[in-house]
mmCIF file of C-alpha atoms in Angstrom:
data_model
loop_
_atom_site.group_PDB
_atom_site.id
_atom_site.type_symbol
_atom_site.label_atom_id
_atom_site.label_comp_id
_atom_site.label_asym_id
_atom_site.label_seq_id
_atom_site.Cartn_x
_atom_site.Cartn_y
_atom_site.Cartn_z
ATOM 1 C CA MET C 3 46.243 136.097 47.718
ATOM 2 C CA ARG C 4 44.986 135.375 44.162
ATOM 3 C CA ASN C 5 41.393 136.629 43.361
ATOM 4 C CA ILE C 6 39.106 134.689 40.949
ATOM 5 C CA GLY C 7 37.599 137.385 38.786
ATOM 6 C CA THR C 8 33.568 137.496 38.214
ATOM 7 C CA ASP C 9 33.440 137.501 34.673
ATOM 8 C CA SER C 10 30.801 135.109 32.958
ATOM 9 C CA SER C 11 32.264 132.173 31.034
ATOM 10 C CA THR C 12 32.151 132.104 27.593
ATOM 11 C CA CYS C 13 31.771 128.202 27.219
ATOM 12 C CA ALA C 14 28.565 127.231 26.035
ATOM 13 C CA ASN C 15 27.772 123.173 26.102
ATOM 14 C CA VAL C 16 30.034 121.695 28.497
ATOM 15 C CA ASN C 17 30.649 118.039 27.991
ATOM 16 C CA LYS C 18 28.061 116.574 30.474
ATOM 17 C CA ASN C 19 30.191 113.378 30.898
ATOM 18 C CA VAL C 20 32.927 114.178 33.469
ATOM 19 C CA ALA C 21 35.173 111.826 34.914
ATOM 20 C CA SER C 22 32.704 111.391 38.030
ATOM 21 C CA GLY C 23 30.190 110.332 35.942
ATOM 22 C CA ARG C 24 28.050 113.111 36.637
ATOM 23 C CA LYS C 25 26.348 115.302 34.348
ATOM 24 C CA THR C 26 26.101 119.399 34.817
ATOM 25 C CA ASN C 27 23.670 121.854 33.073
ATOM 26 C CA ASP C 28 24.576 124.224 30.469
ATOM 27 C CA VAL C 29 26.479 127.078 31.954
ATOM 28 C CA ASP C 30 24.980 130.499 31.587
ATOM 29 C CA ALA C 31 26.825 131.995 33.532
ATOM 30 C CA ILE C 32 29.664 131.222 36.265
ATOM 31 C CA THR C 33 30.333 133.813 39.403
ATOM 32 C CA ALA C 34 33.162 132.928 41.560
ATOM 33 C CA THR C 35 32.975 134.719 44.987
ATOM 34 C CA ASN C 36 34.891 134.610 48.214
ATOM 35 C CA VAL C 37 38.122 133.082 47.035
ATOM 36 C CA ASP C 38 40.917 133.203 49.422
ATOM 37 C CA VAL C 39 44.234 131.080 48.203
ATOM 38 C CA SER C 40 45.942 131.792 51.667
ATOM 39 C CA ALA C 41 43.354 131.098 53.779
ATOM 40 C CA GLY C 42 43.115 128.298 55.852
ATOM 41 C CA THR C 43 45.936 126.147 58.068
ATOM 42 C CA GLY C 44 48.663 124.287 56.207
ATOM 43 C CA GLY C 45 48.599 126.499 53.076
ATOM 44 C CA GLU C 46 45.769 124.397 51.601
ATOM 45 C CA GLU C 47 43.216 126.318 49.249
ATOM 46 C CA SER C 48 39.766 127.314 50.977
ATOM 47 C CA ALA C 49 36.711 125.954 49.356
ATOM 48 C CA VAL C 50 35.555 127.663 45.954
ATOM 49 C CA LEU C 51 31.625 128.138 45.499
ATOM 50 C CA VAL C 52 30.550 128.394 41.829
ATOM 51 C CA ASN C 53 27.060 129.838 41.149
ATOM 52 C CA VAL C 54 25.689 128.200 38.241
ATOM 53 C CA GLY C 55 22.845 129.146 36.020
ATOM 54 C CA GLY C 56 22.225 131.718 38.668
ATOM 55 C CA ARG C 57 19.936 128.897 40.289
ATOM 56 C CA GLY C 58 21.545 128.480 43.493
ATOM 57 C CA ASP C 59 23.327 125.142 43.034
ATOM 58 C CA ALA C 60 26.796 124.943 43.812
ATOM 59 C CA ILE C 61 30.057 122.594 43.536
ATOM 60 C CA VAL C 62 32.164 122.496 46.537
ATOM 61 C CA PHE C 63 35.637 121.475 45.929
ATOM 62 C CA SER C 64 37.135 120.189 49.183
ATOM 63 C CA ASN C 65 38.199 116.940 51.433
ATOM 64 C CA GLU C 66 34.205 117.061 52.384
ATOM 65 C CA VAL C 67 32.065 117.125 49.389
ATOM 66 C CA GLU C 68 28.376 117.900 50.705
ATOM 67 C CA SER C 69 25.251 116.670 49.326
ATOM 68 C CA VAL C 70 23.666 118.621 46.593
ATOM 69 C CA PRO C 71 20.088 118.001 45.776
ATOM 70 C CA SER C 72 20.392 118.716 41.881
ATOM 71 C CA LEU C 73 23.240 116.382 41.587
ATOM 72 C CA ASP C 74 21.552 113.353 44.003
ATOM 73 C CA GLU C 75 18.462 113.592 41.352
ATOM 74 C CA GLU C 76 20.876 113.305 38.090
ATOM 75 C CA SER C 77 22.369 110.043 40.045
ATOM 76 C CA ASP C 78 19.227 108.583 40.492
ATOM 77 C CA ASP C 79 18.297 109.038 36.736
ATOM 78 C CA ASP C 80 21.735 107.571 35.822
ATOM 79 C CA ASP C 81 21.203 104.407 38.226
ATOM 80 C CA ASP C 82 17.608 103.654 36.211
ATOM 81 C CA GLU C 83 19.249 104.299 32.975
ATOM 82 C CA ASP C 84 22.018 101.747 33.545
ATOM 83 C CA SER C 85 19.597 99.036 35.141
ATOM 84 C CA TRP C 86 17.230 99.455 31.785
ATOM 85 C CA ASN C 87 20.668 99.132 29.602
ATOM 86 C CA SER C 88 22.055 96.316 31.734
ATOM 87 C CA GLU C 89 18.039 94.710 31.291
ATOM 88 C CA SER C 90 18.029 95.318 27.919
ATOM 89 C CA GLU C 91 21.512 93.762 27.074
ATOM 90 C CA ASP C 92 20.526 90.929 28.926
ATOM 91 C CA GLU C 93 17.277 90.063 26.413
ATOM 92 C CA GLU C 94 19.562 90.714 23.903
ATOM 93 C CA GLU C 95 21.622 88.111 24.666
ATOM 94 C CA ASP C 96 19.147 85.524 25.445
ATOM 95 C CA VAL C 97 17.697 86.316 21.770
ATOM 96 C CA ASP C 98 21.127 85.951 20.592
ATOM 97 C CA GLU C 99 21.314 82.513 22.521
ATOM 98 C CA GLU C 100 17.878 80.902 20.850
ATOM 99 C CA PHE C 101 18.792 82.205 17.544
ATOM 100 C CA ASP C 102 22.008 80.605 17.654
ATOM 101 C CA GLU C 103 20.128 77.151 18.963
ATOM 102 C CA LEU C 104 17.589 77.988 16.347
ATOM 103 C CA LEU C 105 20.316 78.322 13.675
ATOM 104 C CA ALA C 106 22.529 75.130 15.103
ATOM 105 C CA GLU C 107 19.010 72.724 14.884
ATOM 106 C CA ARG C 108 18.353 73.960 11.403
ATOM 107 C CA LEU C 109 21.894 73.014 10.088
ATOM 108 C CA ARG C 110 21.530 69.751 12.046
ATOM 109 C CA ILE C 111 18.197 69.131 10.320
ATOM 110 C CA LEU C 112 20.079 70.067 7.198
ATOM 111 C CA ALA C 113 22.808 67.837 7.530
ATOM 112 C CA ASP C 114 20.395 64.733 8.325
ATOM 113 C CA CYS C 115 18.384 65.591 5.254
ATOM 114 C CA ARG C 116 21.610 65.877 3.187
ATOM 115 C CA ALA C 117 22.880 62.366 4.474
ATOM 116 C CA LEU C 118 19.406 60.547 3.867
ATOM 117 C CA LYS C 119 19.120 61.694 0.109
ATOM 118 C CA ASN C 120 22.827 60.503 -0.361
ATOM 119 C CA LEU C 121 21.749 57.223 1.391
ATOM 120 C CA ALA C 122 18.479 57.216 -1.112
ATOM 121 C CA GLU C 123 20.497 57.610 -4.441
ATOM 122 C CA ALA C 124 23.059 55.211 -3.005
ATOM 123 C CA PHE C 125 20.057 52.508 -2.873
ATOM 124 C CA LEU C 126 18.283 53.477 -6.283
ATOM 125 C CA HIS C 127 21.255 53.938 -8.075
ATOM 126 C CA PRO C 128 24.160 51.172 -7.555
ATOM 127 C CA GLU C 129 25.476 51.427 -10.568
ATOM 128 C CA GLN C 130 26.744 54.995 -9.912
ATOM 129 C CA PRO C 131 30.458 54.735 -8.777
ATOM 130 C CA VAL C 132 31.336 55.510 -5.050
ATOM 131 C CA LYS C 133 32.264 58.952 -4.505
ATOM 132 C CA ALA C 134 35.355 59.127 -2.168
ATOM 133 C CA ILE C 135 37.661 61.539 -0.624
ATOM 134 C CA PRO C 136 40.937 61.257 -2.092
ATOM 135 C CA THR C 137 42.257 61.247 1.372
ATOM 136 C CA THR C 138 40.243 58.359 2.682
ATOM 137 C CA PHE C 139 41.366 54.663 2.127
ATOM 138 C CA GLY C 140 40.640 51.340 3.400
ATOM 139 C CA ARG C 141 41.997 47.465 3.328
ATOM 140 C CA ASN C 142 39.937 45.262 1.103
ATOM 141 C CA TYR C 143 37.704 43.400 2.646
ATOM 142 C CA PHE C 144 37.787 40.252 0.104
ATOM 143 C CA ASP C 145 41.340 40.644 -0.515
ATOM 144 C CA ARG C 146 42.377 40.476 3.027
ATOM 145 C CA PRO C 147 44.976 37.974 4.194
ATOM 146 C CA SER C 148 42.355 36.171 6.615
ATOM 147 C CA ALA C 149 39.659 36.101 3.877
ATOM 148 C CA PRO C 150 38.048 32.592 2.570
ATOM 149 C CA ALA C 151 39.198 31.096 -0.714
ATOM 150 C CA VAL C 152 36.887 32.277 -3.383
ATOM 151 C CA MET C 153 35.927 31.211 -6.950
ATOM 152 C CA ASP C 154 36.711 32.631 -9.886
ATOM 153 C CA ASP C 155 34.014 33.941 -12.055
ATOM 154 C CA GLU C 156 34.061 30.996 -14.506
ATOM 155 C CA ASP C 157 33.484 28.236 -11.655
ATOM 156 C CA ALA C 158 31.095 30.515 -9.898
ATOM 157 C CA ASP C 159 28.887 30.274 -13.258
ATOM 158 C CA GLU C 160 29.011 26.808 -13.728
ATOM 159 C CA GLU C 161 28.654 26.061 -10.149
ATOM 160 C CA ALA C 162 25.183 27.951 -10.374
ATOM 161 C CA GLU C 163 24.416 26.412 -14.185
ATOM 162 C CA ILE C 164 24.787 22.772 -12.242
ATOM 163 C CA LEU C 165 22.508 23.852 -9.467
ATOM 164 C CA GLU C 166 20.325 25.178 -11.753
ATOM 165 C CA ASP C 167 20.167 22.007 -13.877
ATOM 166 C CA VAL C 168 19.990 19.829 -10.438
ATOM 167 C CA GLU C 169 16.822 21.900 -9.196
ATOM 168 C CA ASN C 170 15.294 21.138 -12.381
ATOM 169 C CA LEU C 171 15.966 17.465 -12.528
ATOM 170 C CA LYS C 172 14.492 17.223 -8.679
ATOM 171 C CA LYS C 173 11.490 19.352 -9.656
ATOM 172 C CA ALA C 174 10.868 17.100 -12.625
ATOM 173 C CA ALA C 175 11.218 13.805 -10.618
ATOM 174 C CA ARG C 176 8.637 15.324 -7.897
ATOM 175 C CA ALA C 177 6.140 15.930 -10.689
ATOM 176 C CA TYR C 178 6.575 12.672 -11.982
ATOM 177 C CA LEU C 179 6.305 10.605 -8.621
ATOM 178 C CA HIS C 180 3.682 12.889 -6.934
ATOM 179 C CA PRO C 181 0.959 13.689 -10.129
ATOM 180 C CA GLU C 182 -1.980 14.547 -7.615
ATOM 181 C CA VAL C 183 0.683 17.627 -6.983
ATOM 182 C CA GLY C 184 -1.389 20.465 -8.978
ATOM 183 C CA VAL C 185 0.702 22.179 -11.552
ATOM 184 C CA ARG C 186 1.969 25.526 -10.111
ATOM 185 C CA VAL C 187 2.442 28.346 -12.858
ATOM 186 C CA GLU C 188 5.111 30.514 -12.085
ATOM 187 C CA ASP C 189 4.382 33.204 -14.761
ATOM 188 C CA THR C 190 0.831 34.419 -15.294
ATOM 189 C CA THR C 191 1.494 34.865 -18.928
ATOM 190 C CA LEU C 192 1.456 31.361 -19.329
ATOM 191 C CA PHE C 193 -1.537 29.566 -20.637
ATOM 192 C CA GLY C 194 -2.939 26.682 -22.909
ATOM 193 C CA ARG C 195 -5.674 24.858 -24.077
ATOM 194 C CA ASN C 196 -7.254 22.295 -22.136
ATOM 195 C CA TYR C 197 -6.602 18.649 -23.675
ATOM 196 C CA PHE C 198 -9.749 17.398 -22.410
ATOM 197 C CA GLU C 199 -11.984 20.181 -23.404
ATOM 198 C CA ARG C 200 -11.091 20.725 -26.772
ATOM 199 C CA PRO C 201 -13.310 20.767 -29.638
ATOM 200 C CA SER C 202 -11.854 17.710 -31.084
ATOM 201 C CA ALA C 203 -11.698 15.639 -28.003
ATOM 202 C CA PRO C 204 -14.040 12.451 -28.083
ATOM 203 C CA GLU C 205 -17.050 12.300 -25.952
ATOM 204 C CA VAL C 206 -16.756 11.556 -22.811
ATOM 205 C CA GLU C 207 -19.086 10.285 -19.976
ATOM 206 C CA THR C 208 -20.298 12.431 -16.810
ATOM 207 C CA PHE C 209 -19.102 11.679 -13.782
ATOM 208 C CA GLU C 210 -22.669 10.096 -12.385
ATOM 209 C CA GLU C 211 -22.248 7.870 -15.548
ATOM 210 C CA ALA C 212 -18.901 6.863 -14.500
ATOM 211 C CA GLU C 213 -19.775 6.168 -10.887
ATOM 212 C CA GLU C 214 -22.467 3.877 -12.109
ATOM 213 C CA ARG C 215 -20.259 2.251 -14.614
ATOM 214 C CA ALA C 216 -17.310 1.591 -12.021
ATOM 215 C CA LYS C 217 -20.072 -0.055 -9.410
ATOM 216 C CA ILE C 218 -21.294 -2.381 -12.527
ATOM 217 C CA LEU C 219 -17.709 -3.703 -13.441
ATOM 218 C CA ALA C 220 -16.971 -4.312 -9.971
ATOM 219 C CA GLU C 221 -19.921 -6.434 -9.146
ATOM 220 C CA ALA C 222 -19.052 -8.272 -12.633
ATOM 221 C CA ALA C 223 -15.649 -8.981 -11.261
ATOM 222 C CA THR C 224 -16.650 -10.283 -8.186
ATOM 223 C CA LEU C 225 -19.373 -12.689 -10.084
ATOM 224 C CA LYS C 226 -16.372 -14.106 -11.980
ATOM 225 C CA LYS C 227 -14.413 -15.099 -8.571
ATOM 226 C CA LEU C 228 -17.104 -16.771 -7.379
ATOM 227 C CA ALA C 229 -17.579 -18.856 -10.994
ATOM 228 C CA VAL C 230 -13.518 -19.678 -11.075
ATOM 229 C CA ASP C 231 -13.767 -20.656 -7.205
ATOM 230 C CA TYR C 232 -16.675 -22.758 -7.725
ATOM 231 C CA MET C 233 -15.669 -24.670 -11.264
ATOM 232 C CA HIS C 234 -12.039 -25.112 -9.894
ATOM 233 C CA PRO C 235 -11.614 -26.106 -6.169
ATOM 234 C CA GLU C 236 -8.397 -27.150 -6.528
ATOM 235 C CA VAL C 237 -7.218 -23.602 -6.630
ATOM 236 C CA GLY C 238 -5.868 -22.457 -3.263
ATOM 237 C CA VAL C 239 -8.091 -20.018 -1.597
ATOM 238 C CA ARG C 240 -6.286 -16.285 -1.832
ATOM 239 C CA LYS C 241 -6.315 -14.338 1.629
ATOM 240 C CA VAL C 242 -6.978 -10.765 0.648
ATOM 241 C CA ASP C 243 -7.166 -9.568 3.967
ATOM 242 C CA GLY C 244 -5.284 -10.799 7.039
ATOM 243 C CA GLU C 245 -8.091 -10.061 9.364
ATOM 244 C CA MET C 246 -10.342 -12.596 7.422
ATOM 245 C CA PHE C 247 -10.666 -16.098 9.290
ATOM 246 C CA GLY C 248 -13.101 -18.902 8.753
ATOM 247 C CA ARG C 249 -13.351 -22.398 10.182
ATOM 248 C CA ASN C 250 -11.834 -25.658 8.516
ATOM 249 C CA TYR C 251 -14.429 -27.766 6.945
ATOM 250 C CA PHE C 252 -12.505 -30.988 7.641
ATOM 251 C CA ASN C 253 -11.665 -30.206 10.915
ATOM 252 C CA ARG C 254 -15.190 -29.249 12.468
ATOM 253 C CA TYR C 255 -16.629 -31.065 15.394
ATOM 254 C CA SER C 256 -19.144 -32.730 12.906
ATOM 255 C CA ALA C 257 -16.366 -33.985 10.288
ATOM 256 C CA PRO C 258 -15.835 -38.032 9.742
ATOM 257 C CA GLU C 259 -13.351 -39.640 11.240
ATOM 258 C CA THR C 260 -9.903 -39.434 9.362
ATOM 259 C CA GLU C 261 -7.009 -41.656 8.963
ATOM 260 C CA GLU C 262 -3.772 -40.270 9.890
ATOM 261 C CA ASP C 263 -0.998 -39.530 7.177
ATOM 262 C CA GLU C 264 1.179 -42.198 7.701
ATOM 263 C CA PHE C 265 -1.679 -44.659 7.420
ATOM 264 C CA ALA C 266 -2.749 -43.056 4.591
ATOM 265 C CA ASP C 267 0.671 -43.497 2.766
ATOM 266 C CA GLU C 268 0.816 -47.315 3.883
ATOM 267 C CA ARG C 269 -2.349 -47.859 2.483
ATOM 268 C CA ALA C 270 -1.531 -46.339 -0.717
ATOM 269 C CA GLU C 271 1.482 -48.314 -1.050
ATOM 270 C CA ALA C 272 -0.704 -51.362 -0.668
ATOM 271 C CA LEU C 273 -2.825 -50.295 -2.936
ATOM 272 C CA ALA C 274 0.021 -50.039 -5.374
ATOM 273 C CA GLU C 275 0.956 -53.327 -4.892
ATOM 274 C CA ALA C 276 -2.406 -54.992 -5.366
ATOM 275 C CA ALA C 277 -2.867 -53.329 -8.788
ATOM 276 C CA ALA C 278 0.517 -54.014 -9.922
ATOM 277 C CA LEU C 279 0.090 -58.187 -9.010
ATOM 278 C CA LYS C 280 -3.420 -57.682 -10.865
ATOM 279 C CA LYS C 281 -1.766 -57.029 -13.745
ATOM 280 C CA LEU C 282 0.767 -59.337 -13.836
ATOM 281 C CA ALA C 283 -1.611 -62.070 -13.437
ATOM 282 C CA VAL C 284 -3.610 -60.750 -15.966
ATOM 283 C CA ASN C 285 -0.942 -60.683 -18.531
ATOM 284 C CA TYR C 286 0.222 -64.291 -17.913
ATOM 285 C CA LEU C 287 -3.509 -65.624 -17.999
ATOM 286 C CA HIS C 288 -4.150 -63.844 -21.009
ATOM 287 C CA PRO C 289 -1.070 -63.980 -23.299
ATOM 288 C CA GLU C 290 -2.948 -63.139 -26.568
ATOM 289 C CA LYS C 291 -3.223 -59.753 -25.218
ATOM 290 C CA SER C 292 -0.459 -57.061 -26.871
ATOM 291 C CA VAL C 293 1.860 -55.334 -24.438
ATOM 292 C CA SER C 294 0.713 -51.918 -23.951
ATOM 293 C CA VAL C 295 3.840 -49.355 -23.859
ATOM 294 C CA GLU C 296 3.285 -46.614 -21.477
ATOM 295 C CA ASP C 297 6.498 -44.732 -21.622
ATOM 296 C CA ALA C 298 7.620 -44.402 -25.412
ATOM 297 C CA THR C 299 11.144 -44.150 -24.484
ATOM 298 C CA LEU C 300 10.806 -47.783 -23.414
ATOM 299 C CA PHE C 301 12.308 -50.362 -26.054
ATOM 300 C CA GLY C 302 13.645 -54.080 -25.985
ATOM 301 C CA ARG C 303 14.257 -56.846 -28.469
ATOM 302 C CA ASN C 304 12.331 -59.715 -29.332
ATOM 303 C CA TYR C 305 13.159 -62.983 -28.495
ATOM 304 C CA PHE C 306 11.017 -64.823 -31.040
#
């Protein structure tokens, strides 16, 4: 039989964290009593009773572990501390996730601002060359095999000049054919002196005087036309307006009876023959009268 002595332990501040997760108080003195190694069946060691700090608390090393009040209280404290640590860790993880999201959002905003800045610089400064990464390449849109045929710079400039000349000619023709269209001043810096209101311009009549003068001239032209129609009835009537019409003087109901054209022509022929016979008789009865030649182209030989 082996007996463990009752001498106090000289160890101070025993490690509080043991393998089982339990904490022990500082050991002031450890006293072992009633230790019998050979007691029990099967050569098993009996329980060892250890006094810690003289408070009556004990640790039992056996197959059946008895409940100790002080150790149970310590285990509850450990559970509370573990739960608090887990909650604090969860809160830290949430804070870390929010910070990561805020940082990612900030980076995206900065990237968008940088892209907008580059676009604004490219729009405001087209003279600057395009900066490209050496590893990037692409096909030229204008020199591709399927691209339509394009003109050279010289041909394009000549075509632009021709189109500009045609546009100027068109503008001049429109201004000539439509003088009622006002002059459009394209450049506000262009100005000029009014031809009709210049100091050396001749005196002009007012608008009222011009209208009165036009009325007088219109009345004078009407009177002149009436006088011409009266003095020259042989001149045919000129119909100015197609809607104007009137009654025929010779075909009116009260007009005297007139002969037809055939009778008038026959009557004229008969009168012409009678006049010719009358002239022949006068010439025969009065030979003393000289022959009057009516046509200068007529000539003949004198019989006598």
